[in-house]
Amino acid sequence: MKIVVMDGYALNPGDLSWKGFEDLGELTVYERTPYNDEGKETVRRAKGAQALLINKTPMTRKVIEQLAPELQYIGVLATGYNVVDLEAAQEYGVTVTNVPAYSTTAVAQFTMALLLELCHRIGDHSRAAKAGRWAQSPDFCYWDSPLIELCGKTMGIIGYGRIGKGVARLASAFGMKVIAYTRSGRGDEFARPVSLEELFAESDVISLHCPLFPETKGIICKENIAKMKDGVFILNTSRGPLIVPEDLAEALESGKVAGAAVDVLESEPPRADDPLLLQPGCIVTPHIAWAPKESRQRLMDIAVENLRRFLAKDPQNVVEP
């Protein structure tokens, strides 16, 4: 079997091994595949392959139909699979798999790291101390922003899947009260289920962990921000388009939102004038919550097993239209 990895660098910048895939067939790895030519380079590199492994390389109908009938399998090296035209894949008999749940622990941990940074601005204070501020201080200590204790505050989680539940457990360990909004309406011992309106009204911190659907796109917007407490914190480690960036930037500017921290933006890589990049009250990290080595190794192992199971005619983690 000819196996081609279209954009392997994000998963494996050199600290993991591709051997699991090498054991399953003839492997070619491209670190990145440009997609500014309507997929011509994708088709050129993937021509004749029976299995493609992709992260963000778009698999459009136009690309899939040019790779058929040789192409049998597309393995998405991520949980989200919106880059694949699933209807076209099904039409041409191409099995598509993804990798769920590999980054639950990492993203939950990162979410709390963002919250703690908002509460203490550790990076800013460290840089200031090293620049001489502490040495020049007339007092034994100083702080440049409010220091916030989490115990007793209310964490509102929008989307209560694996990651949302992981965040709830960690927030509970900090002594926070946790409420959650989810389509199922179910909570557990860590989180009390509430309506979205209740969550906006009660939360001191709102953390986004829901998928990007038409009904969740722009869920953090001017109208909903107006329903929130003054001084709320907003976290996003899910999908950038859940937030209307102009509306959040305006709320940060006015002080309605005291701080925000996001690991994802509306477009990635972002445009240089993205309002959240330009807003001092917003911490922005470059979509790295998922990326500890342990998490990426887990992703690699599951992706290899997905292809192995497909070859054994016992596929797992199949996604369909």
PDB file of C-alpha atoms in Angstrom:
ATOM      1  CA  MET A   1       0.000   0.000   0.000  1.00  0.00           C
ATOM      2  CA  LYS A   2       1.224   3.476  -0.890  1.00  0.00           C
ATOM      3  CA  ILE A   3       0.747   5.832   2.089  1.00  0.00           C
ATOM      4  CA  VAL A   4       1.312   9.591   1.853  1.00  0.00           C
ATOM      5  CA  VAL A   5       1.368  12.039   4.757  1.00  0.00           C
ATOM      6  CA  MET A   6       0.427  15.443   3.362  1.00  0.00           C
ATOM      7  CA  ASP A   7       1.285  17.746   6.297  1.00  0.00           C
ATOM      8  CA  GLY A   8       3.176  15.829   8.926  1.00  0.00           C
ATOM      9  CA  TYR A   9       5.165  18.585  10.625  1.00  0.00           C
ATOM     10  CA  ALA A  10       2.506  19.661  13.126  1.00  0.00           C
ATOM     11  CA  LEU A  11       2.153  16.134  14.479  1.00  0.00           C
ATOM     12  CA  ASN A  12       5.793  15.193  14.207  1.00  0.00           C
ATOM     13  CA  PRO A  13       8.369  17.984  13.958  1.00  0.00           C
ATOM     14  CA  GLY A  14      11.067  15.369  14.517  1.00  0.00           C
ATOM     15  CA  ASP A  15      10.531  14.058  18.029  1.00  0.00           C
ATOM     16  CA  LEU A  16       8.265  11.120  17.108  1.00  0.00           C
ATOM     17  CA  SER A  17       8.647   8.139  14.782  1.00  0.00           C
ATOM     18  CA  TRP A  18       6.668   7.314  11.641  1.00  0.00           C
ATOM     19  CA  LYS A  19       7.644   3.642  11.972  1.00  0.00           C
ATOM     20  CA  GLY A  20       4.104   2.482  12.731  1.00  0.00           C
ATOM     21  CA  PHE A  21       3.004   3.657   9.282  1.00  0.00           C
ATOM     22  CA  GLU A  22       6.193   2.422   7.628  1.00  0.00           C
ATOM     23  CA  ASP A  23       5.310  -1.065   8.845  1.00  0.00           C
ATOM     24  CA  LEU A  24       1.980  -0.865   7.003  1.00  0.00           C
ATOM     25  CA  GLY A  25       3.190   0.170   3.574  1.00  0.00           C
ATOM     26  CA  GLU A  26       5.376   2.389   1.388  1.00  0.00           C
ATOM     27  CA  LEU A  27       5.422   5.714   3.232  1.00  0.00           C
ATOM     28  CA  THR A  28       6.130   9.214   1.915  1.00  0.00           C
ATOM     29  CA  VAL A  29       5.987  12.134   4.344  1.00  0.00           C
ATOM     30  CA  TYR A  30       5.596  15.774   3.337  1.00  0.00           C
ATOM     31  CA  GLU A  31       6.033  18.263   6.171  1.00  0.00           C
ATOM     32  CA  ARG A  32       3.631  20.747   4.553  1.00  0.00           C
ATOM     33  CA  THR A  33       1.555  20.803   1.396  1.00  0.00           C
ATOM     34  CA  PRO A  34       0.617  24.260   0.081  1.00  0.00           C
ATOM     35  CA  TYR A  35      -2.998  24.770  -0.872  1.00  0.00           C
ATOM     36  CA  ASN A  36      -3.008  28.009  -2.798  1.00  0.00           C
ATOM     37  CA  ASP A  37      -3.466  26.345  -6.174  1.00  0.00           C
ATOM     38  CA  GLU A  38      -6.909  24.742  -5.694  1.00  0.00           C
ATOM     39  CA  GLY A  39      -5.307  21.472  -4.725  1.00  0.00           C
ATOM     40  CA  LYS A  40      -3.054  20.899  -7.723  1.00  0.00           C
ATOM     41  CA  GLU A  41       0.002  20.214  -5.545  1.00  0.00           C
ATOM     42  CA  THR A  42      -2.049  17.962  -3.284  1.00  0.00           C
ATOM     43  CA  VAL A  43      -3.130  15.883  -6.269  1.00  0.00           C
ATOM     44  CA  ARG A  44       0.403  15.758  -7.675  1.00  0.00           C
ATOM     45  CA  ARG A  45       1.864  14.473  -4.403  1.00  0.00           C
ATOM     46  CA  ALA A  46      -0.972  12.098  -3.579  1.00  0.00           C
ATOM     47  CA  LYS A  47      -1.517  10.583  -7.043  1.00  0.00           C
ATOM     48  CA  GLY A  48      -1.537   6.794  -6.872  1.00  0.00           C
ATOM     49  CA  ALA A  49      -1.749   6.620  -3.086  1.00  0.00           C
ATOM     50  CA  GLN A  50      -4.229   4.251  -1.517  1.00  0.00           C
ATOM     51  CA  ALA A  51      -4.043   5.974   1.886  1.00  0.00           C
ATOM     52  CA  LEU A  52      -3.624   9.663   2.709  1.00  0.00           C
ATOM     53  CA  LEU A  53      -2.913  11.080   6.142  1.00  0.00           C
ATOM     54  CA  ILE A  54      -3.809  14.735   6.582  1.00  0.00           C
ATOM     55  CA  ASN A  55      -4.166  17.338   9.274  1.00  0.00           C
ATOM     56  CA  LYS A  56      -5.280  20.604   7.661  1.00  0.00           C
ATOM     57  CA  THR A  57      -4.768  19.826   3.956  1.00  0.00           C
ATOM     58  CA  PRO A  58      -8.226  20.233   2.352  1.00  0.00           C
ATOM     59  CA  MET A  59      -9.680  17.138   0.747  1.00  0.00           C
ATOM     60  CA  THR A  60     -12.272  18.767  -1.494  1.00  0.00           C
ATOM     61  CA  ARG A  61     -14.519  17.007  -3.969  1.00  0.00           C
ATOM     62  CA  LYS A  62     -12.253  18.219  -6.774  1.00  0.00           C
ATOM     63  CA  VAL A  63      -9.205  16.650  -5.100  1.00  0.00           C
ATOM     64  CA  ILE A  64     -10.924  13.383  -4.172  1.00  0.00           C
ATOM     65  CA  GLU A  65     -12.358  12.786  -7.631  1.00  0.00           C
ATOM     66  CA  GLN A  66      -8.896  13.226  -9.173  1.00  0.00           C
ATOM     67  CA  LEU A  67      -7.386  10.680  -6.758  1.00  0.00           C
ATOM     68  CA  ALA A  68     -10.088   8.076  -7.321  1.00  0.00           C
ATOM     69  CA  PRO A  69     -10.262   5.149  -7.825  1.00  0.00           C
ATOM     70  CA  GLU A  70      -6.836   4.443  -6.264  1.00  0.00           C
ATOM     71  CA  LEU A  71      -7.583   6.385  -3.080  1.00  0.00           C
ATOM     72  CA  GLN A  72      -9.252   4.157  -0.501  1.00  0.00           C
ATOM     73  CA  TYR A  73      -8.577   5.844   2.840  1.00  0.00           C
ATOM     74  CA  ILE A  74      -8.164   9.305   4.372  1.00  0.00           C
ATOM     75  CA  GLY A  75      -6.896   9.372   7.940  1.00  0.00           C
ATOM     76  CA  VAL A  76      -7.321  12.747   9.613  1.00  0.00           C
ATOM     77  CA  LEU A  77      -4.506  13.347  12.114  1.00  0.00           C
ATOM     78  CA  ALA A  78      -6.825  15.340  14.364  1.00  0.00           C
ATOM     79  CA  THR A  79     -10.288  15.188  15.878  1.00  0.00           C
ATOM     80  CA  GLY A  80     -11.891  17.779  13.602  1.00  0.00           C
ATOM     81  CA  TYR A  81     -12.545  16.589  10.057  1.00  0.00           C
ATOM     82  CA  ASN A  82     -14.176  19.628   8.437  1.00  0.00           C
ATOM     83  CA  VAL A  83     -11.343  19.747   5.854  1.00  0.00           C
ATOM     84  CA  VAL A  84     -12.721  16.596   4.204  1.00  0.00           C
ATOM     85  CA  ASP A  85     -15.721  16.602   1.843  1.00  0.00           C
ATOM     86  CA  LEU A  86     -17.366  13.594   3.457  1.00  0.00           C
ATOM     87  CA  GLU A  87     -20.112  13.311   0.856  1.00  0.00           C
ATOM     88  CA  ALA A  88     -17.547  13.137  -1.951  1.00  0.00           C
ATOM     89  CA  ALA A  89     -15.486  10.599   0.013  1.00  0.00           C
ATOM     90  CA  GLN A  90     -18.538   8.402   0.512  1.00  0.00           C
ATOM     91  CA  GLU A  91     -19.509   8.727  -3.145  1.00  0.00           C
ATOM     92  CA  TYR A  92     -16.052   7.559  -4.265  1.00  0.00           C
ATOM     93  CA  GLY A  93     -15.843   4.762  -1.692  1.00  0.00           C
ATOM     94  CA  VAL A  94     -13.164   6.416   0.461  1.00  0.00           C
ATOM     95  CA  THR A  95     -13.175   5.594   4.173  1.00  0.00           C
ATOM     96  CA  VAL A  96     -12.447   8.588   6.428  1.00  0.00           C
ATOM     97  CA  THR A  97     -11.278   8.275  10.034  1.00  0.00           C
ATOM     98  CA  ASN A  98     -10.331  10.750  12.734  1.00  0.00           C
ATOM     99  CA  VAL A  99      -8.595  10.582  16.112  1.00  0.00           C
ATOM    100  CA  PRO A 100     -10.920  11.435  19.002  1.00  0.00           C
ATOM    101  CA  ALA A 101     -10.008  11.996  22.644  1.00  0.00           C
ATOM    102  CA  TYR A 102      -6.215  11.994  22.281  1.00  0.00           C
ATOM    103  CA  SER A 103      -5.752  15.507  23.720  1.00  0.00           C
ATOM    104  CA  THR A 104      -8.334  15.606  26.512  1.00  0.00           C
ATOM    105  CA  THR A 105      -5.829  15.816  29.369  1.00  0.00           C
ATOM    106  CA  ALA A 106      -3.542  18.262  27.569  1.00  0.00           C
ATOM    107  CA  VAL A 107      -6.290  20.712  26.584  1.00  0.00           C
ATOM    108  CA  ALA A 108      -7.915  20.653  30.032  1.00  0.00           C
ATOM    109  CA  GLN A 109      -4.530  21.364  31.616  1.00  0.00           C
ATOM    110  CA  PHE A 110      -3.832  24.174  29.137  1.00  0.00           C
ATOM    111  CA  THR A 111      -7.226  25.733  29.793  1.00  0.00           C
ATOM    112  CA  MET A 112      -6.386  26.039  33.482  1.00  0.00           C
ATOM    113  CA  ALA A 113      -2.943  27.402  32.587  1.00  0.00           C
ATOM    114  CA  LEU A 114      -4.610  30.197  30.603  1.00  0.00           C
ATOM    115  CA  LEU A 115      -6.944  30.931  33.515  1.00  0.00           C
ATOM    116  CA  LEU A 116      -4.088  31.031  36.013  1.00  0.00           C
ATOM    117  CA  GLU A 117      -2.173  33.403  33.749  1.00  0.00           C
ATOM    118  CA  LEU A 118      -5.179  35.732  33.686  1.00  0.00           C
ATOM    119  CA  CYS A 119      -5.389  35.548  37.481  1.00  0.00           C
ATOM    120  CA  HIS A 120      -1.719  36.255  38.196  1.00  0.00           C
ATOM    121  CA  ARG A 121      -0.069  37.554  34.972  1.00  0.00           C
ATOM    122  CA  ILE A 122       2.975  35.491  35.885  1.00  0.00           C
ATOM    123  CA  GLY A 123       4.750  36.098  32.587  1.00  0.00           C
ATOM    124  CA  ASP A 124       4.316  39.869  32.806  1.00  0.00           C
ATOM    125  CA  HIS A 125       5.527  40.007  36.408  1.00  0.00           C
ATOM    126  CA  SER A 126       8.540  37.814  35.632  1.00  0.00           C
ATOM    127  CA  ARG A 127       9.540  40.006  32.689  1.00  0.00           C
ATOM    128  CA  ALA A 128       9.128  43.145  34.802  1.00  0.00           C
ATOM    129  CA  ALA A 129      11.228  41.721  37.654  1.00  0.00           C
ATOM    130  CA  LYS A 130      14.004  40.723  35.269  1.00  0.00           C
ATOM    131  CA  ALA A 131      13.890  44.183  33.699  1.00  0.00           C
ATOM    132  CA  GLY A 132      14.771  45.691  37.079  1.00  0.00           C
ATOM    133  CA  ARG A 133      11.384  46.713  38.474  1.00  0.00           C
ATOM    134  CA  TRP A 134      11.746  44.591  41.630  1.00  0.00           C
ATOM    135  CA  ALA A 135      15.292  45.755  42.303  1.00  0.00           C
ATOM    136  CA  GLN A 136      14.100  49.358  42.072  1.00  0.00           C
ATOM    137  CA  SER A 137      10.974  48.857  44.183  1.00  0.00           C
ATOM    138  CA  PRO A 138      10.768  50.734  47.515  1.00  0.00           C
ATOM    139  CA  ASP A 139       8.773  47.771  48.907  1.00  0.00           C
ATOM    140  CA  PHE A 140       9.544  44.083  49.281  1.00  0.00           C
ATOM    141  CA  CYS A 141       6.897  43.238  46.663  1.00  0.00           C
ATOM    142  CA  TYR A 142       4.673  44.833  44.024  1.00  0.00           C
ATOM    143  CA  TRP A 143       2.032  43.818  41.502  1.00  0.00           C
ATOM    144  CA  ASP A 144       0.962  45.521  38.308  1.00  0.00           C
ATOM    145  CA  SER A 145      -2.459  43.898  37.914  1.00  0.00           C
ATOM    146  CA  PRO A 146      -5.094  42.489  40.262  1.00  0.00           C
ATOM    147  CA  LEU A 147      -4.265  39.079  41.721  1.00  0.00           C
ATOM    148  CA  ILE A 148      -7.317  36.842  41.747  1.00  0.00           C
ATOM    149  CA  GLU A 149      -8.150  33.801  43.891  1.00  0.00           C
ATOM    150  CA  LEU A 150     -10.279  31.175  42.146  1.00  0.00           C
ATOM    151  CA  CYS A 151     -11.746  29.445  45.189  1.00  0.00           C
ATOM    152  CA  GLY A 152     -15.461  30.238  45.412  1.00  0.00           C
ATOM    153  CA  LYS A 153     -15.681  31.666  41.887  1.00  0.00           C
ATOM    154  CA  THR A 154     -18.069  30.123  39.348  1.00  0.00           C
ATOM    155  CA  MET A 155     -16.713  28.420  36.241  1.00  0.00           C
ATOM    156  CA  GLY A 156     -19.234  28.153  33.390  1.00  0.00           C
ATOM    157  CA  ILE A 157     -18.400  25.515  30.778  1.00  0.00           C
ATOM    158  CA  ILE A 158     -20.102  25.608  27.387  1.00  0.00           C
ATOM    159  CA  GLY A 159     -19.904  22.101  25.932  1.00  0.00           C
ATOM    160  CA  TYR A 160     -19.577  19.257  28.399  1.00  0.00           C
ATOM    161  CA  GLY A 161     -17.795  16.529  26.499  1.00  0.00           C
ATOM    162  CA  ARG A 162     -14.525  14.870  27.506  1.00  0.00           C
ATOM    163  CA  ILE A 163     -12.516  18.090  27.635  1.00  0.00           C
ATOM    164  CA  GLY A 164     -15.247  20.068  29.342  1.00  0.00           C
ATOM    165  CA  LYS A 165     -15.487  17.378  32.002  1.00  0.00           C
ATOM    166  CA  GLY A 166     -11.706  17.401  32.415  1.00  0.00           C
ATOM    167  CA  VAL A 167     -11.769  21.157  32.973  1.00  0.00           C
ATOM    168  CA  ALA A 168     -14.617  20.754  35.475  1.00  0.00           C
ATOM    169  CA  ARG A 169     -12.566  18.302  37.542  1.00  0.00           C
ATOM    170  CA  LEU A 170      -9.580  20.643  37.619  1.00  0.00           C
ATOM    171  CA  ALA A 171     -11.688  23.709  38.394  1.00  0.00           C
ATOM    172  CA  SER A 172     -13.349  21.803  41.239  1.00  0.00           C
ATOM    173  CA  ALA A 173      -9.920  21.002  42.655  1.00  0.00           C
ATOM    174  CA  PHE A 174      -9.277  24.763  42.837  1.00  0.00           C
ATOM    175  CA  GLY A 175     -12.448  25.162  44.888  1.00  0.00           C
ATOM    176  CA  MET A 176     -14.505  26.635  42.060  1.00  0.00           C
ATOM    177  CA  LYS A 177     -18.233  26.106  41.647  1.00  0.00           C
ATOM    178  CA  VAL A 178     -18.808  24.601  38.209  1.00  0.00           C
ATOM    179  CA  ILE A 179     -21.867  24.916  36.005  1.00  0.00           C
ATOM    180  CA  ALA A 180     -22.208  23.564  32.484  1.00  0.00           C
ATOM    181  CA  TYR A 181     -24.378  24.054  29.430  1.00  0.00           C
ATOM    182  CA  THR A 182     -24.701  21.096  27.101  1.00  0.00           C
ATOM    183  CA  ARG A 183     -27.269  19.965  24.560  1.00  0.00           C
ATOM    184  CA  SER A 184     -27.957  16.827  26.592  1.00  0.00           C
ATOM    185  CA  GLY A 185     -28.757  18.875  29.684  1.00  0.00           C
ATOM    186  CA  ARG A 186     -26.781  16.467  31.849  1.00  0.00           C
ATOM    187  CA  GLY A 187     -24.206  17.248  34.509  1.00  0.00           C
ATOM    188  CA  ASP A 188     -22.310  15.102  36.991  1.00  0.00           C
ATOM    189  CA  GLU A 189     -20.693  15.307  40.412  1.00  0.00           C
ATOM    190  CA  PHE A 190     -18.370  18.063  39.156  1.00  0.00           C
ATOM    191  CA  ALA A 191     -20.819  20.329  37.311  1.00  0.00           C
ATOM    192  CA  ARG A 192     -24.422  21.436  37.705  1.00  0.00           C
ATOM    193  CA  PRO A 193     -26.321  21.609  34.395  1.00  0.00           C
ATOM    194  CA  VAL A 194     -27.847  25.006  33.576  1.00  0.00           C
ATOM    195  CA  SER A 195     -29.394  26.826  30.652  1.00  0.00           C
ATOM    196  CA  LEU A 196     -27.195  29.015  28.490  1.00  0.00           C
ATOM    197  CA  GLU A 197     -28.905  32.110  29.894  1.00  0.00           C
ATOM    198  CA  GLU A 198     -28.140  30.985  33.466  1.00  0.00           C
ATOM    199  CA  LEU A 199     -24.542  30.262  32.556  1.00  0.00           C
ATOM    200  CA  PHE A 200     -24.022  33.741  31.106  1.00  0.00           C
ATOM    201  CA  ALA A 201     -25.589  35.361  34.157  1.00  0.00           C
ATOM    202  CA  GLU A 202     -23.826  33.343  36.885  1.00  0.00           C
ATOM    203  CA  SER A 203     -20.296  32.711  35.619  1.00  0.00           C
ATOM    204  CA  ASP A 204     -17.158  34.497  36.743  1.00  0.00           C
ATOM    205  CA  VAL A 205     -15.220  32.509  34.133  1.00  0.00           C
ATOM    206  CA  ILE A 206     -16.656  31.136  30.867  1.00  0.00           C
ATOM    207  CA  SER A 207     -14.714  28.397  29.096  1.00  0.00           C
ATOM    208  CA  LEU A 208     -15.618  27.197  25.596  1.00  0.00           C
ATOM    209  CA  HIS A 209     -15.435  23.472  24.840  1.00  0.00           C
ATOM    210  CA  CYS A 210     -18.219  22.991  22.303  1.00  0.00           C
ATOM    211  CA  PRO A 211     -17.908  21.944  18.652  1.00  0.00           C
ATOM    212  CA  LEU A 212     -18.297  24.514  15.893  1.00  0.00           C
ATOM    213  CA  PHE A 213     -21.841  24.162  14.603  1.00  0.00           C
ATOM    214  CA  PRO A 214     -24.053  26.807  12.953  1.00  0.00           C
ATOM    215  CA  GLU A 215     -25.799  27.303  16.293  1.00  0.00           C
ATOM    216  CA  THR A 216     -22.523  27.774  18.205  1.00  0.00           C
ATOM    217  CA  LYS A 217     -20.708  29.966  15.697  1.00  0.00           C
ATOM    218  CA  GLY A 218     -20.328  33.414  17.246  1.00  0.00           C
ATOM    219  CA  ILE A 219     -21.811  32.296  20.562  1.00  0.00           C
ATOM    220  CA  ILE A 220     -19.551  34.880  22.233  1.00  0.00           C
ATOM    221  CA  CYS A 221     -21.021  38.005  20.650  1.00  0.00           C
ATOM    222  CA  LYS A 222     -22.127  41.461  21.724  1.00  0.00           C
ATOM    223  CA  GLU A 223     -25.657  40.287  22.562  1.00  0.00           C
ATOM    224  CA  ASN A 224     -24.491  37.433  24.787  1.00  0.00           C
ATOM    225  CA  ILE A 225     -21.639  39.377  26.389  1.00  0.00           C
ATOM    226  CA  ALA A 226     -24.245  41.884  27.574  1.00  0.00           C
ATOM    227  CA  LYS A 227     -25.871  39.055  29.585  1.00  0.00           C
ATOM    228  CA  MET A 228     -22.644  38.273  31.445  1.00  0.00           C
ATOM    229  CA  LYS A 229     -21.347  39.578  34.762  1.00  0.00           C
ATOM    230  CA  ASP A 230     -19.162  42.665  34.640  1.00  0.00           C
ATOM    231  CA  GLY A 231     -15.537  41.592  34.891  1.00  0.00           C
ATOM    232  CA  VAL A 232     -16.018  38.071  33.518  1.00  0.00           C
ATOM    233  CA  PHE A 233     -13.078  36.077  32.116  1.00  0.00           C
ATOM    234  CA  ILE A 234     -13.513  34.237  28.781  1.00  0.00           C
ATOM    235  CA  LEU A 235     -11.388  31.251  27.682  1.00  0.00           C
ATOM    236  CA  ASN A 236     -11.378  29.499  24.304  1.00  0.00           C
ATOM    237  CA  THR A 237      -9.403  26.330  23.606  1.00  0.00           C
ATOM    238  CA  SER A 238     -12.005  24.937  21.215  1.00  0.00           C
ATOM    239  CA  ARG A 239     -12.637  26.683  17.881  1.00  0.00           C
ATOM    240  CA  GLY A 240     -11.855  30.275  16.946  1.00  0.00           C
ATOM    241  CA  PRO A 241     -15.166  31.116  15.200  1.00  0.00           C
ATOM    242  CA  LEU A 242     -17.075  30.510  18.444  1.00  0.00           C
ATOM    243  CA  ILE A 243     -16.083  34.110  19.211  1.00  0.00           C
ATOM    244  CA  VAL A 244     -16.907  37.261  17.247  1.00  0.00           C
ATOM    245  CA  PRO A 245     -13.465  38.858  17.696  1.00  0.00           C
ATOM    246  CA  GLU A 246     -14.584  42.464  17.188  1.00  0.00           C
ATOM    247  CA  ASP A 247     -17.270  42.079  19.862  1.00  0.00           C
ATOM    248  CA  LEU A 248     -14.918  40.509  22.399  1.00  0.00           C
ATOM    249  CA  ALA A 249     -12.244  43.131  21.726  1.00  0.00           C
ATOM    250  CA  GLU A 250     -14.809  45.893  22.307  1.00  0.00           C
ATOM    251  CA  ALA A 251     -15.909  44.274  25.596  1.00  0.00           C
ATOM    252  CA  LEU A 252     -12.284  44.012  26.728  1.00  0.00           C
ATOM    253  CA  GLU A 253     -11.726  47.653  25.849  1.00  0.00           C
ATOM    254  CA  SER A 254     -14.753  48.740  27.859  1.00  0.00           C
ATOM    255  CA  GLY A 255     -13.915  46.524  30.841  1.00  0.00           C
ATOM    256  CA  LYS A 256     -17.141  44.507  30.595  1.00  0.00           C
ATOM    257  CA  VAL A 257     -14.855  41.508  30.074  1.00  0.00           C
ATOM    258  CA  ALA A 258     -11.897  41.735  32.468  1.00  0.00           C
ATOM    259  CA  GLY A 259      -9.683  39.387  30.500  1.00  0.00           C
ATOM    260  CA  ALA A 260      -9.688  36.742  27.796  1.00  0.00           C
ATOM    261  CA  ALA A 261      -7.307  33.966  26.843  1.00  0.00           C
ATOM    262  CA  VAL A 262      -7.582  32.068  23.571  1.00  0.00           C
ATOM    263  CA  ASP A 263      -5.571  29.308  21.942  1.00  0.00           C
ATOM    264  CA  VAL A 264      -7.578  29.528  18.705  1.00  0.00           C
ATOM    265  CA  LEU A 265      -8.569  32.361  16.407  1.00  0.00           C
ATOM    266  CA  GLU A 266     -11.134  32.943  13.676  1.00  0.00           C
ATOM    267  CA  SER A 267      -8.597  32.111  10.945  1.00  0.00           C
ATOM    268  CA  GLU A 268      -5.307  30.240  11.393  1.00  0.00           C
ATOM    269  CA  PRO A 269      -2.673  31.426  10.801  1.00  0.00           C
ATOM    270  CA  PRO A 270      -4.449  34.665  11.739  1.00  0.00           C
ATOM    271  CA  ARG A 271      -4.582  37.873   9.811  1.00  0.00           C
ATOM    272  CA  ALA A 272      -2.219  40.495  11.201  1.00  0.00           C
ATOM    273  CA  ASP A 273      -5.089  42.808  12.162  1.00  0.00           C
ATOM    274  CA  ASP A 274      -7.121  40.234  14.100  1.00  0.00           C
ATOM    275  CA  PRO A 275      -8.716  42.320  16.891  1.00  0.00           C
ATOM    276  CA  LEU A 276      -7.747  39.825  19.589  1.00  0.00           C
ATOM    277  CA  LEU A 277      -4.072  39.936  18.596  1.00  0.00           C
ATOM    278  CA  LEU A 278      -4.203  43.705  18.950  1.00  0.00           C
ATOM    279  CA  GLN A 279      -6.064  43.725  22.280  1.00  0.00           C
ATOM    280  CA  PRO A 280      -3.771  43.987  25.352  1.00  0.00           C
ATOM    281  CA  GLY A 281      -6.411  42.388  27.562  1.00  0.00           C
ATOM    282  CA  CYS A 282      -6.369  39.151  25.587  1.00  0.00           C
ATOM    283  CA  ILE A 283      -3.755  36.415  25.937  1.00  0.00           C
ATOM    284  CA  VAL A 284      -3.263  34.613  22.608  1.00  0.00           C
ATOM    285  CA  THR A 285      -1.368  31.357  22.116  1.00  0.00           C
ATOM    286  CA  PRO A 286      -0.803  29.708  18.691  1.00  0.00           C
ATOM    287  CA  HIS A 287      -3.166  26.679  18.870  1.00  0.00           C
ATOM    288  CA  ILE A 288      -0.842  24.593  21.026  1.00  0.00           C
ATOM    289  CA  ALA A 289      -3.114  23.220  23.754  1.00  0.00           C
ATOM    290  CA  TRP A 290      -3.203  19.829  22.004  1.00  0.00           C
ATOM    291  CA  ALA A 291       0.519  19.579  21.349  1.00  0.00           C
ATOM    292  CA  PRO A 292       2.502  18.121  24.295  1.00  0.00           C
ATOM    293  CA  LYS A 293       4.645  15.231  23.111  1.00  0.00           C
ATOM    294  CA  GLU A 294       2.614  12.753  25.154  1.00  0.00           C
ATOM    295  CA  SER A 295      -0.569  13.907  23.441  1.00  0.00           C
ATOM    296  CA  ARG A 296       0.949  13.792  19.958  1.00  0.00           C
ATOM    297  CA  GLN A 297       2.331  10.292  20.592  1.00  0.00           C
ATOM    298  CA  ARG A 298      -1.165   9.194  21.589  1.00  0.00           C
ATOM    299  CA  LEU A 299      -2.505  10.703  18.370  1.00  0.00           C
ATOM    300  CA  MET A 300       0.153   8.907  16.328  1.00  0.00           C
ATOM    301  CA  ASP A 301      -0.600   5.565  17.969  1.00  0.00           C
ATOM    302  CA  ILE A 302      -4.351   5.865  17.385  1.00  0.00           C
ATOM    303  CA  ALA A 303      -3.861   6.997  13.783  1.00  0.00           C
ATOM    304  CA  VAL A 304      -1.645   3.972  13.079  1.00  0.00           C
ATOM    305  CA  GLU A 305      -4.221   1.675  14.674  1.00  0.00           C
ATOM    306  CA  ASN A 306      -6.979   3.310  12.586  1.00  0.00           C
ATOM    307  CA  LEU A 307      -5.146   2.405   9.373  1.00  0.00           C
ATOM    308  CA  ARG A 308      -4.207  -1.059  10.619  1.00  0.00           C
ATOM    309  CA  ARG A 309      -7.827  -1.782  11.462  1.00  0.00           C
ATOM    310  CA  PHE A 310      -8.952  -0.477   8.061  1.00  0.00           C
ATOM    311  CA  LEU A 311      -6.531  -2.857   6.333  1.00  0.00           C
ATOM    312  CA  ALA A 312      -7.884  -5.681   8.484  1.00  0.00           C
ATOM    313  CA  LYS A 313     -11.420  -4.776   7.279  1.00  0.00           C
ATOM    314  CA  ASP A 314     -12.423  -3.863  10.830  1.00  0.00           C
ATOM    315  CA  PRO A 315     -12.338  -0.044  10.710  1.00  0.00           C
ATOM    316  CA  GLN A 316     -12.602   2.161  13.779  1.00  0.00           C
ATOM    317  CA  ASN A 317     -13.213   5.895  14.312  1.00  0.00           C
ATOM    318  CA  VAL A 318     -14.946   6.182  10.939  1.00  0.00           C
ATOM    319  CA  VAL A 319     -16.650   9.504  10.220  1.00  0.00           C
ATOM    320  CA  GLU A 320     -19.511   9.840   7.762  1.00  0.00           C
ATOM    321  CA  PRO A 321     -21.662  12.647   6.328  1.00  0.00           C
TER     322      PRO A 321
END
